[in-house]
Amino acid sequence: MPKSNIPPPLPTSPTTTTEIIKAVSPTASSPKLKNRLSVMLHNATHHNKDKVNKGNGGEITWCFSQVKGSIEEEVAEAADIISCVEFNSDGDLLATGDKGGRVVIFQRDKASKNAVPSRGEYNVYSTFQSHEPEFDYLKSLEIEEKINKIRWLQQTNRNHFLLSTNDKTIKLWKVAERNKRPEGYNLKDELGQTRNKTAIKSLRVPIFQPMELMVEASPKRVFANAHTYHINSISVNSDLETYLSADDLRINLWNLEITDQSFNIVDIKPANMEELTEVITAAEFHPKECNMFVYSSSKGSIRLCDMREQALCDKHAKLFEEPEDPTNRSFFSEIISSISDVKFSHSGKYMITRDYLSVKVWDLTMESKPVETYQVHEYLRNKLCSLYENDCIFDKFECSWSGDDKHIMTGSYNNFFRMFERDNKRDNTYEACREITKSRTVLKPRKVSTGGKRKKDEISVDCLDFNKKILHTAWHPLENIVAIAATNNLYVFSSKD
């Protein structure tokens, strides 16, 4: 009888984690080894599943992870109010700056990172005083210590570097770990006192002894005296050698190694200040093209500049501006159209801008209008008069991209923050509140009632607390973990899966 050409049936693929472990290592009898294999396999399959969900623009279920800062109902001291939030490039470090000039760095908890599923929990890593209050005697002006922006530099060795700025001075900080100390000096004793040279009869080789881990933050560079007006933005270039700093009327280009010289690349100051019609509100370098940057204005326009064209980029390469809707024209139109933040997507193909009432997504190849517009709190349009009277209309909200550029986050009032899903055009409102303190508690979407009969879970627009506002947010560059600054508290939320 001739041999059959039909191949034998393939063994069925293992589907459960237990079956996979047996298939990978049938002799793995050790519970520790089994557990490690289980965690590794779960993370691998979970990672693939995440990619599928992200590709489909799946909706994220958000859970509470932790809150840092006082959770008492007492009024927060002005110095403790968080003024900026920033993840580093791998998301393992999270830095915050406050109005008291302090920088607090949090480090991702390794146990929470390796847990199944992983959690977004951070512990205090280092705290240092970045800026002190100063006085400008020439102009008789106080210079606040408040940290306006923090930007991490790309890590190139075991140390971390970040830029922090107040209104006038930018500082480059080195954050380093020390877990060993030198001992056995020849000219000093164990207490550091100088020894009598005549008493030294023999030489010894100093050795390093282990010590308790210590994190040191030290200032490496101080970039000062280059801005007449208040600095509102700093942005590190993709060439890793330069960065820009922007104030109300000028943008300067710095080399990270040179502190006493900067190049003025944008200057919109008119010869006669009475002719001033707009100011610079934000600026950022393109994430991939080191010659390109954008800056936004108080008139609602965004200018893309190319440094290859000319040294002074007063003439923009592209102007992104949306024509005003005549039906919405009012006394407050110019105020609410002012852009408070601009951010490039990670891919560099898009950018988002935040004005008072909305977030807009712009395609860099289309200048005439945004490709997407998301209303953040349109229900406040009828309350602009009262918001003008209490100065809330001048609040500057920031916005953030998710790591895959498929979601957008920004803040609102009443400690609400908004999430927009680009693929399916879904949006949700969540609240950063003190009532939720249990880890992994799922956040319930909130609704604002604008009139008529209010449903059970809705909050009336008249009951919103405008003293509770979320201005500063940050999204982990690689995972669905977000950091929300609410007055003097830092909330961290992560996806359920």
Tab-separated table of C-alpha atoms in Angstrom:
chain	number	residue	atom	x	y	z
A	1	MET	CA	0.000	0.000	0.000
A	2	PRO	CA	1.524	3.352	-1.027
A	3	LYS	CA	2.446	5.800	1.691
A	4	SER	CA	-0.048	8.606	2.229
A	5	ASN	CA	1.084	12.155	1.360
A	6	ILE	CA	-1.324	13.627	3.886
A	7	PRO	CA	0.704	15.159	6.751
A	8	PRO	CA	-0.163	14.103	10.292
A	9	PRO	CA	-2.561	16.437	12.132
A	10	LEU	CA	-0.884	19.344	13.896
A	11	PRO	CA	-1.152	19.413	17.676
A	12	THR	CA	-3.800	21.815	18.875
A	13	SER	CA	-2.450	25.206	19.923
A	14	PRO	CA	-2.389	25.841	23.662
A	15	THR	CA	-4.952	28.471	24.531
A	16	THR	CA	-4.783	28.967	28.282
A	17	THR	CA	-1.770	30.314	30.162
A	18	THR	CA	-1.404	26.940	31.968
A	19	GLU	CA	-1.354	25.050	28.668
A	20	ILE	CA	1.209	27.467	27.222
A	21	ILE	CA	3.452	27.029	30.287
A	22	LYS	CA	3.277	23.231	29.901
A	23	ALA	CA	4.052	23.522	26.199
A	24	VAL	CA	6.970	25.903	26.766
A	25	SER	CA	8.434	24.115	29.742
A	26	PRO	CA	6.862	20.733	30.557
A	27	THR	CA	9.472	20.184	33.274
A	28	ALA	CA	8.826	23.511	35.019
A	29	SER	CA	7.684	22.164	38.350
A	30	SER	CA	8.948	25.092	40.430
A	31	PRO	CA	6.054	27.399	41.492
A	32	LYS	CA	8.380	30.436	41.176
A	33	LEU	CA	9.334	29.500	37.627
A	34	LYS	CA	5.710	28.868	36.720
A	35	ASN	CA	4.713	32.230	38.163
A	36	ARG	CA	7.478	34.047	36.238
A	37	LEU	CA	6.470	32.329	32.995
A	38	SER	CA	2.842	33.194	33.691
A	39	VAL	CA	3.651	36.884	34.196
A	40	MET	CA	5.855	37.030	31.086
A	41	LEU	CA	3.260	35.341	28.899
A	42	HIS	CA	0.426	37.468	30.253
A	43	ASN	CA	2.397	40.634	29.561
A	44	ALA	CA	3.237	39.460	26.044
A	45	THR	CA	-0.333	38.520	25.130
A	46	HIS	CA	-1.679	41.591	26.940
A	47	HIS	CA	0.743	43.777	24.976
A	48	ASN	CA	-0.471	42.312	21.673
A	49	LYS	CA	-4.066	42.728	22.730
A	50	ASP	CA	-3.342	46.336	23.626
A	51	LYS	CA	-1.933	46.907	20.160
A	52	VAL	CA	-5.105	45.511	18.603
A	53	ASN	CA	-7.294	47.670	20.825
A	54	LYS	CA	-5.219	50.758	20.077
A	55	GLY	CA	-5.355	50.026	16.382
A	56	ASN	CA	-9.136	49.961	16.567
A	57	GLY	CA	-9.223	53.081	18.697
A	58	GLY	CA	-10.841	51.114	21.531
A	59	GLU	CA	-12.375	53.033	24.402
A	60	ILE	CA	-10.240	53.086	27.546
A	61	THR	CA	-11.720	52.191	30.932
A	62	TRP	CA	-9.953	54.402	33.469
A	63	CYS	CA	-9.153	53.358	37.039
A	64	PHE	CA	-7.891	55.300	40.024
A	65	SER	CA	-4.245	54.488	40.853
A	66	GLN	CA	-3.171	56.972	43.522
A	67	VAL	CA	-3.227	60.555	44.730
A	68	LYS	CA	-0.253	62.517	46.040
A	69	GLY	CA	-0.529	65.531	48.325
A	70	SER	CA	-2.826	66.480	51.164
A	71	ILE	CA	-6.335	65.037	50.817
A	72	GLU	CA	-7.793	67.161	53.598
A	73	GLU	CA	-10.482	69.693	52.742
A	74	GLU	CA	-8.337	72.536	54.081
A	75	VAL	CA	-7.428	75.394	51.765
A	76	ALA	CA	-4.169	74.680	49.952
A	77	GLU	CA	-1.232	76.999	50.494
A	78	ALA	CA	-0.337	78.946	47.358
A	79	ALA	CA	3.237	77.573	47.360
A	80	ASP	CA	1.932	73.973	47.171
A	81	ILE	CA	-0.219	74.492	44.076
A	82	ILE	CA	1.144	72.362	41.216
A	83	SER	CA	2.056	74.463	38.188
A	84	CYS	CA	3.396	71.840	35.734
A	85	VAL	CA	3.514	68.062	35.193
A	86	GLU	CA	5.830	66.104	32.879
A	87	PHE	CA	6.711	62.432	32.224
A	88	ASN	CA	10.199	61.549	31.000
A	89	SER	CA	10.730	59.682	27.708
A	90	ASP	CA	10.091	56.172	29.081
A	91	GLY	CA	7.471	57.214	31.638
A	92	ASP	CA	9.365	55.786	34.611
A	93	LEU	CA	9.873	59.263	36.083
A	94	LEU	CA	7.219	61.919	36.605
A	95	ALA	CA	8.189	65.476	37.562
A	96	THR	CA	5.987	68.204	39.015
A	97	GLY	CA	6.773	71.855	39.687
A	98	ASP	CA	4.856	74.105	42.071
A	99	LYS	CA	4.333	77.762	42.814
A	100	GLY	CA	6.869	77.571	45.638
A	101	GLY	CA	9.691	76.855	43.169
A	102	ARG	CA	10.043	73.194	44.159
A	103	VAL	CA	10.450	70.246	41.808
A	104	VAL	CA	9.258	66.833	42.988
A	105	ILE	CA	10.270	63.768	40.966
A	106	PHE	CA	8.296	60.529	41.316
A	107	GLN	CA	9.596	57.132	40.208
A	108	ARG	CA	7.422	54.292	38.881
A	109	ASP	CA	6.953	51.590	41.498
A	110	LYS	CA	8.586	48.445	40.082
A	111	ALA	CA	6.106	46.087	41.733
A	112	SER	CA	3.143	47.958	40.210
A	113	LYS	CA	4.871	48.054	36.823
A	114	ASN	CA	5.476	44.289	36.803
A	115	ALA	CA	2.055	43.422	38.267
A	116	VAL	CA	-0.566	41.655	36.155
A	117	PRO	CA	-2.216	43.816	34.982
A	118	SER	CA	0.326	46.602	35.491
A	119	ARG	CA	-0.612	49.597	37.629
A	120	GLY	CA	0.455	53.227	37.444
A	121	GLU	CA	1.855	53.881	40.913
A	122	TYR	CA	4.708	56.271	41.686
A	123	ASN	CA	6.838	56.962	44.753
A	124	VAL	CA	8.743	60.116	45.657
A	125	TYR	CA	12.231	59.843	44.139
A	126	SER	CA	13.727	63.298	44.706
A	127	THR	CA	12.643	66.745	45.880
A	128	PHE	CA	14.645	69.927	45.440
A	129	GLN	CA	14.272	73.708	45.393
A	130	SER	CA	14.698	74.748	41.779
A	131	HIS	CA	14.050	78.502	41.967
A	132	GLU	CA	13.958	81.154	44.683
A	133	PRO	CA	12.039	84.451	44.660
A	134	GLU	CA	14.113	87.320	43.258
A	135	PHE	CA	13.795	91.069	42.872
A	136	ASP	CA	14.589	93.039	39.727
A	137	TYR	CA	15.932	96.313	41.108
A	138	LEU	CA	16.102	97.993	37.699
A	139	LYS	CA	12.379	97.485	37.063
A	140	SER	CA	11.295	97.295	40.718
A	141	LEU	CA	9.573	93.989	40.041
A	142	GLU	CA	9.383	90.792	42.049
A	143	ILE	CA	10.284	87.643	40.126
A	144	GLU	CA	8.192	84.719	41.307
A	145	GLU	CA	9.770	81.362	42.108
A	146	LYS	CA	6.846	79.526	40.472
A	147	ILE	CA	7.941	76.765	38.042
A	148	ASN	CA	6.305	77.491	34.671
A	149	LYS	CA	7.588	74.485	32.710
A	150	ILE	CA	9.643	71.319	33.117
A	151	ARG	CA	11.131	69.425	30.176
A	152	TRP	CA	13.128	66.199	30.392
A	153	LEU	CA	16.163	65.622	28.201
A	154	GLN	CA	16.596	62.296	26.431
A	155	GLN	CA	18.523	59.961	28.716
A	156	THR	CA	22.010	59.144	27.375
A	157	ASN	CA	23.609	57.599	30.491
A	158	ARG	CA	22.567	56.443	33.961
A	159	ASN	CA	21.861	60.042	35.041
A	160	HIS	CA	18.745	62.058	34.257
A	161	PHE	CA	18.654	65.694	33.137
A	162	LEU	CA	15.769	68.151	33.084
A	163	LEU	CA	15.156	71.821	32.338
A	164	SER	CA	13.014	73.916	34.661
A	165	THR	CA	12.069	77.564	34.301
A	166	ASN	CA	10.326	80.347	36.167
A	167	ASP	CA	9.450	83.686	34.557
A	168	LYS	CA	13.057	84.679	33.832
A	169	THR	CA	15.638	81.962	34.452
A	170	ILE	CA	16.041	78.462	32.995
A	171	LYS	CA	18.088	75.836	34.852
A	172	LEU	CA	19.501	72.495	33.736
A	173	TRP	CA	19.425	69.925	36.545
A	174	LYS	CA	21.298	66.644	36.834
A	175	VAL	CA	19.549	63.939	38.856
A	176	ALA	CA	21.968	61.183	39.885
A	177	GLU	CA	21.941	58.164	42.189
A	178	ARG	CA	24.672	57.346	44.700
A	179	ASN	CA	24.833	53.995	46.478
A	180	LYS	CA	28.581	53.865	47.225
A	181	ARG	CA	30.945	56.120	49.148
A	182	PRO	CA	34.747	56.315	49.037
A	183	GLU	CA	36.666	55.383	52.188
A	184	GLY	CA	40.342	55.171	53.106
A	185	TYR	CA	41.685	58.597	52.164
A	186	ASN	CA	45.342	59.309	52.879
A	187	LEU	CA	45.079	62.998	53.784
A	188	LYS	CA	41.697	62.834	55.560
A	189	ASP	CA	40.398	60.741	58.423
A	190	GLU	CA	37.015	58.962	58.521
A	191	LEU	CA	35.302	62.168	59.726
A	192	GLY	CA	36.719	64.226	56.847
A	193	GLN	CA	39.243	66.087	58.987
A	194	THR	CA	42.700	66.778	57.510
A	195	ARG	CA	45.335	64.431	58.907
A	196	ASN	CA	48.796	65.486	60.089
A	197	LYS	CA	51.067	64.779	57.113
A	198	THR	CA	54.017	63.905	59.369
A	199	ALA	CA	51.946	61.134	60.956
A	200	ILE	CA	51.334	59.418	57.623
A	201	LYS	CA	53.778	56.511	57.480
A	202	SER	CA	52.233	54.532	54.605
A	203	LEU	CA	49.906	55.072	51.675
A	204	ARG	CA	46.623	53.236	51.225
A	205	VAL	CA	44.330	52.801	48.223
A	206	PRO	CA	40.844	54.313	48.773
A	207	ILE	CA	37.972	51.869	48.296
A	208	PHE	CA	34.233	52.241	47.647
A	209	GLN	CA	31.861	50.956	50.308
A	210	PRO	CA	28.110	50.361	49.763
A	211	MET	CA	25.753	52.897	51.317
A	212	GLU	CA	22.039	53.610	51.411
A	213	LEU	CA	20.761	54.866	48.042
A	214	MET	CA	20.827	58.638	47.803
A	215	VAL	CA	19.399	60.713	44.947
A	216	GLU	CA	21.125	64.036	44.338
A	217	ALA	CA	19.850	66.898	42.169
A	218	SER	CA	22.506	69.427	41.200
A	219	PRO	CA	22.299	72.481	38.896
A	220	LYS	CA	24.635	72.045	35.900
A	221	ARG	CA	23.741	75.167	33.886
A	222	VAL	CA	21.868	78.428	34.504
A	223	PHE	CA	20.478	80.233	31.452
A	224	ALA	CA	19.573	83.767	32.507
A	225	ASN	CA	19.196	87.405	31.359
A	226	ALA	CA	17.795	86.607	27.916
A	227	HIS	CA	14.081	87.368	28.392
A	228	THR	CA	12.522	90.744	29.058
A	229	TYR	CA	9.051	89.247	29.407
A	230	HIS	CA	7.731	86.175	31.214
A	231	ILE	CA	8.844	82.792	29.850
A	232	ASN	CA	5.816	80.666	28.936
A	233	SER	CA	7.444	77.747	27.069
A	234	ILE	CA	10.597	75.695	26.789
A	235	SER	CA	11.068	72.860	24.301
A	236	VAL	CA	14.025	70.515	23.747
A	237	ASN	CA	15.030	69.937	20.131
A	238	SER	CA	15.270	66.464	18.580
A	239	ASP	CA	18.958	67.126	17.843
A	240	LEU	CA	19.487	66.810	21.642
A	241	GLU	CA	21.855	69.798	21.514
A	242	THR	CA	19.549	72.830	21.484
A	243	TYR	CA	16.306	74.024	22.992
A	244	LEU	CA	14.027	77.043	22.644
A	245	SER	CA	12.505	79.338	25.220
A	246	ALA	CA	9.579	81.643	24.487
A	247	ASP	CA	8.174	84.695	26.237
A	248	ASP	CA	5.322	87.022	25.249
A	249	LEU	CA	7.186	88.640	22.331
A	250	ARG	CA	10.342	86.665	21.587
A	251	ILE	CA	11.643	83.130	21.083
A	252	ASN	CA	15.304	82.333	21.793
A	253	LEU	CA	17.392	79.378	20.676
A	254	TRP	CA	19.949	78.000	23.142
A	255	ASN	CA	22.733	75.442	23.030
A	256	LEU	CA	22.593	73.225	26.118
A	257	GLU	CA	26.338	73.688	26.649
A	258	ILE	CA	26.400	77.515	26.363
A	259	THR	CA	24.791	79.669	29.054
A	260	ASP	CA	25.929	83.183	28.140
A	261	GLN	CA	24.677	83.289	24.549
A	262	SER	CA	21.358	82.646	22.810
A	263	PHE	CA	20.001	83.429	19.349
A	264	ASN	CA	16.786	85.376	18.899
A	265	ILE	CA	14.808	83.429	16.261
A	266	VAL	CA	11.397	85.144	16.582
A	267	ASP	CA	10.720	88.755	17.552
A	268	ILE	CA	7.196	90.130	17.198
A	269	LYS	CA	7.747	93.257	19.299
A	270	PRO	CA	6.601	96.313	17.307
A	271	ALA	CA	8.656	99.518	17.246
A	272	ASN	CA	5.719	101.247	18.930
A	273	MET	CA	4.231	99.121	21.726
A	274	GLU	CA	0.869	100.831	21.198
A	275	GLU	CA	0.663	98.900	17.927
A	276	LEU	CA	0.948	95.550	19.705
A	277	THR	CA	-2.015	93.341	18.721
A	278	GLU	CA	-0.971	89.849	19.826
A	279	VAL	CA	1.480	87.959	22.024
A	280	ILE	CA	3.139	84.533	21.875
A	281	THR	CA	1.360	82.041	24.117
A	282	ALA	CA	3.200	78.732	23.510
A	283	ALA	CA	5.995	77.250	21.387
A	284	GLU	CA	7.302	73.760	20.649
A	285	PHE	CA	9.913	72.021	18.487
A	286	HIS	CA	8.829	69.367	15.984
A	287	PRO	CA	9.510	65.899	17.497
A	288	LYS	CA	11.482	64.663	14.457
A	289	GLU	CA	12.511	67.624	12.257
A	290	CYS	CA	15.106	69.621	14.193
A	291	ASN	CA	14.749	72.670	11.939
A	292	MET	CA	10.989	73.135	12.506
A	293	PHE	CA	9.017	74.614	15.378
A	294	VAL	CA	5.595	76.172	15.949
A	295	TYR	CA	4.344	79.004	18.094
A	296	SER	CA	0.797	80.046	18.896
A	297	SER	CA	-0.637	83.481	19.529
A	298	SER	CA	-3.336	85.189	21.546
A	299	LYS	CA	-5.258	85.764	18.302
A	300	GLY	CA	-5.795	82.043	17.765
A	301	SER	CA	-3.236	81.521	14.997
A	302	ILE	CA	-0.368	79.022	14.840
A	303	ARG	CA	2.795	79.666	12.856
A	304	LEU	CA	5.116	76.918	11.639
A	305	CYS	CA	8.680	78.139	11.136
A	306	ASP	CA	11.639	76.583	9.324
A	307	MET	CA	15.049	77.654	10.608
A	308	ARG	CA	16.693	76.656	7.321
A	309	GLU	CA	15.025	79.555	5.498
A	310	GLN	CA	16.538	82.386	7.517
A	311	ALA	CA	18.137	83.089	10.876
A	312	LEU	CA	15.281	85.297	12.103
A	313	CYS	CA	12.025	83.387	11.598
A	314	ASP	CA	9.705	86.397	11.595
A	315	LYS	CA	8.336	85.144	8.294
A	316	HIS	CA	6.588	81.847	8.920
A	317	ALA	CA	6.579	78.867	6.566
A	318	LYS	CA	2.917	78.084	7.287
A	319	LEU	CA	0.069	79.877	9.036
A	320	PHE	CA	-2.697	77.773	10.593
A	321	GLU	CA	-5.821	79.795	11.245
A	322	GLU	CA	-9.518	79.041	11.267
A	323	PRO	CA	-11.939	81.689	9.983
A	324	GLU	CA	-14.165	83.022	12.734
A	325	ASP	CA	-17.814	81.979	12.760
A	326	PRO	CA	-19.788	85.259	12.526
A	327	THR	CA	-22.716	83.755	14.435
A	328	ASN	CA	-20.535	83.269	17.530
A	329	ARG	CA	-18.996	86.753	17.415
A	330	SER	CA	-19.136	88.521	20.785
A	331	PHE	CA	-17.209	90.818	23.115
A	332	PHE	CA	-15.307	87.755	24.399
A	333	SER	CA	-14.408	86.252	21.000
A	334	GLU	CA	-10.790	87.367	20.996
A	335	ILE	CA	-10.207	86.259	24.599
A	336	ILE	CA	-11.617	82.752	24.158
A	337	SER	CA	-9.841	82.232	20.823
A	338	SER	CA	-6.431	82.764	22.451
A	339	ILE	CA	-4.447	79.520	22.317
A	340	SER	CA	-3.101	78.390	25.681
A	341	ASP	CA	-1.209	75.278	24.540
A	342	VAL	CA	0.128	73.628	21.387
A	343	LYS	CA	1.514	70.080	21.146
A	344	PHE	CA	2.838	68.046	18.222
A	345	SER	CA	1.669	64.449	17.945
A	346	HIS	CA	4.335	61.798	18.548
A	347	SER	CA	4.305	60.999	14.813
A	348	GLY	CA	4.872	64.667	13.943
A	349	LYS	CA	2.005	64.643	11.410
A	350	TYR	CA	-0.514	66.537	13.548
A	351	MET	CA	-0.673	69.092	16.315
A	352	ILE	CA	-3.331	69.952	18.865
A	353	THR	CA	-4.168	73.410	20.138
A	354	ARG	CA	-6.252	74.325	23.169
A	355	ASP	CA	-8.298	77.505	23.360
A	356	TYR	CA	-10.745	78.351	26.131
A	357	LEU	CA	-13.684	76.247	24.921
A	358	SER	CA	-12.212	73.643	22.568
A	359	VAL	CA	-9.353	71.406	21.434
A	360	LYS	CA	-8.469	71.389	17.734
A	361	VAL	CA	-6.424	68.898	15.738
A	362	TRP	CA	-4.451	70.301	12.811
A	363	ASP	CA	-2.897	68.375	9.938
A	364	LEU	CA	0.481	69.944	9.110
A	365	THR	CA	-0.348	69.677	5.413
A	366	MET	CA	-3.611	71.680	5.732
A	367	GLU	CA	-3.517	75.265	6.970
A	368	SER	CA	-7.073	76.449	6.220
A	369	LYS	CA	-8.921	74.696	9.051
A	370	PRO	CA	-8.497	71.995	11.714
A	371	VAL	CA	-9.277	68.412	10.729
A	372	GLU	CA	-10.980	67.784	14.084
A	373	THR	CA	-12.592	70.024	16.691
A	374	TYR	CA	-13.645	68.820	20.145
A	375	GLN	CA	-15.790	70.937	22.454
A	376	VAL	CA	-14.437	70.819	25.993
A	377	HIS	CA	-17.110	72.748	27.909
A	378	GLU	CA	-19.370	74.423	25.375
A	379	TYR	CA	-21.991	74.784	28.131
A	380	LEU	CA	-19.895	77.682	29.518
A	381	ARG	CA	-20.475	79.863	26.456
A	382	ASN	CA	-23.544	81.386	28.119
A	383	LYS	CA	-21.547	82.128	31.267
A	384	LEU	CA	-18.636	84.032	29.715
A	385	CYS	CA	-19.692	87.280	31.361
A	386	SER	CA	-19.430	85.900	34.901
A	387	LEU	CA	-16.238	84.018	33.954
A	388	TYR	CA	-14.780	87.323	32.770
A	389	GLU	CA	-15.669	88.997	36.048
A	390	ASN	CA	-13.970	86.313	38.160
A	391	ASP	CA	-10.966	86.143	35.744
A	392	CYS	CA	-11.520	82.449	34.982
A	393	ILE	CA	-11.808	83.295	31.288
A	394	PHE	CA	-8.025	83.904	31.327
A	395	ASP	CA	-7.192	80.412	32.644
A	396	LYS	CA	-4.609	78.597	30.523
A	397	PHE	CA	-5.499	74.923	30.030
A	398	GLU	CA	-2.953	72.442	28.691
A	399	CYS	CA	-3.619	69.402	26.501
A	400	SER	CA	-1.925	66.026	25.968
A	401	TRP	CA	-1.640	63.298	23.340
A	402	SER	CA	-1.784	59.600	24.184
A	403	GLY	CA	1.282	57.566	23.251
A	404	ASP	CA	-0.425	56.223	20.109
A	405	ASP	CA	-1.850	59.653	19.112
A	406	LYS	CA	-5.390	58.194	19.115
A	407	HIS	CA	-6.629	59.937	22.261
A	408	ILE	CA	-6.486	63.515	23.544
A	409	MET	CA	-6.818	64.768	27.116
A	410	THR	CA	-7.405	68.212	28.568
A	411	GLY	CA	-8.778	69.759	31.746
A	412	SER	CA	-11.863	71.674	32.770
A	413	TYR	CA	-13.535	73.069	35.903
A	414	ASN	CA	-14.947	71.264	38.947
A	415	ASN	CA	-11.856	69.008	38.794
A	416	PHE	CA	-13.218	67.513	35.568
A	417	PHE	CA	-10.936	66.313	32.799
A	418	ARG	CA	-11.974	65.392	29.279
A	419	MET	CA	-10.931	62.417	27.135
A	420	PHE	CA	-11.476	62.427	23.365
A	421	GLU	CA	-11.209	59.289	21.254
A	422	ARG	CA	-10.230	60.272	17.734
A	423	ASP	CA	-11.173	57.148	15.748
A	424	ASN	CA	-14.729	56.772	17.006
A	425	LYS	CA	-15.246	60.437	17.969
A	426	ARG	CA	-16.314	59.417	21.474
A	427	ASP	CA	-15.688	61.668	24.438
A	428	ASN	CA	-15.988	61.308	28.211
A	429	THR	CA	-15.770	63.536	31.252
A	430	TYR	CA	-14.125	62.226	34.425
A	431	GLU	CA	-13.580	63.764	37.837
A	432	ALA	CA	-10.437	63.799	39.953
A	433	CYS	CA	-12.035	63.684	43.386
A	434	ARG	CA	-10.925	62.850	46.908
A	435	GLU	CA	-13.830	60.452	47.465
A	436	ILE	CA	-12.123	57.711	45.439
A	437	THR	CA	-9.128	56.412	47.384
A	438	LYS	CA	-9.208	52.679	46.617
A	439	SER	CA	-6.777	51.513	43.934
A	440	ARG	CA	-8.281	50.050	40.739
A	441	THR	CA	-11.644	51.782	41.317
A	442	VAL	CA	-13.223	52.338	37.900
A	443	LEU	CA	-14.005	55.987	37.101
A	444	LYS	CA	-17.582	56.702	36.142
A	445	PRO	CA	-18.144	59.261	33.362
A	446	ARG	CA	-19.737	62.506	34.551
A	447	LYS	CA	-22.399	64.540	32.783
A	448	VAL	CA	-23.172	68.252	33.043
A	449	SER	CA	-26.801	69.333	32.825
A	450	THR	CA	-27.321	72.584	30.926
A	451	GLY	CA	-31.019	73.100	31.613
A	452	GLY	CA	-34.361	71.410	31.942
A	453	LYS	CA	-34.790	68.325	34.085
A	454	ARG	CA	-31.537	67.101	35.594
A	455	LYS	CA	-30.890	63.367	35.687
A	456	LYS	CA	-29.712	61.576	38.816
A	457	ASP	CA	-26.003	61.353	37.987
A	458	GLU	CA	-25.744	64.760	36.301
A	459	ILE	CA	-24.407	67.960	37.819
A	460	SER	CA	-25.959	71.304	36.992
A	461	VAL	CA	-23.772	73.829	35.185
A	462	ASP	CA	-24.745	76.309	37.932
A	463	CYS	CA	-23.203	74.031	40.569
A	464	LEU	CA	-19.744	73.796	39.009
A	465	ASP	CA	-16.892	74.916	41.266
A	466	PHE	CA	-14.671	77.254	39.231
A	467	ASN	CA	-12.020	77.313	41.962
A	468	LYS	CA	-11.366	73.633	41.279
A	469	LYS	CA	-9.701	73.508	37.891
A	470	ILE	CA	-7.410	71.093	36.073
A	471	LEU	CA	-4.935	73.145	34.060
A	472	HIS	CA	-1.974	70.758	33.890
A	473	THR	CA	-2.049	67.190	32.578
A	474	ALA	CA	0.435	64.644	31.222
A	475	TRP	CA	0.040	61.294	29.426
A	476	HIS	CA	2.565	58.461	29.828
A	477	PRO	CA	4.446	58.149	26.487
A	478	LEU	CA	4.155	54.352	26.270
A	479	GLU	CA	1.168	53.288	28.388
A	480	ASN	CA	-2.327	54.481	29.193
A	481	ILE	CA	-1.386	56.224	32.436
A	482	VAL	CA	-2.243	59.884	33.011
A	483	ALA	CA	-1.149	62.398	35.637
A	484	ILE	CA	-3.610	65.124	36.612
A	485	ALA	CA	-2.698	68.181	38.680
A	486	ALA	CA	-5.674	69.378	40.731
A	487	THR	CA	-4.616	72.361	42.879
A	488	ASN	CA	-2.108	70.828	45.349
A	489	ASN	CA	-2.936	67.185	44.563
A	490	LEU	CA	-1.441	64.940	41.891
A	491	TYR	CA	-3.801	62.216	40.689
A	492	VAL	CA	-2.619	59.219	38.684
A	493	PHE	CA	-5.098	57.145	36.680
A	494	SER	CA	-4.417	54.079	34.541
A	495	SER	CA	-6.368	51.898	32.148
A	496	LYS	CA	-8.177	48.907	33.619
A	497	ASP	CA	-6.644	46.327	31.261
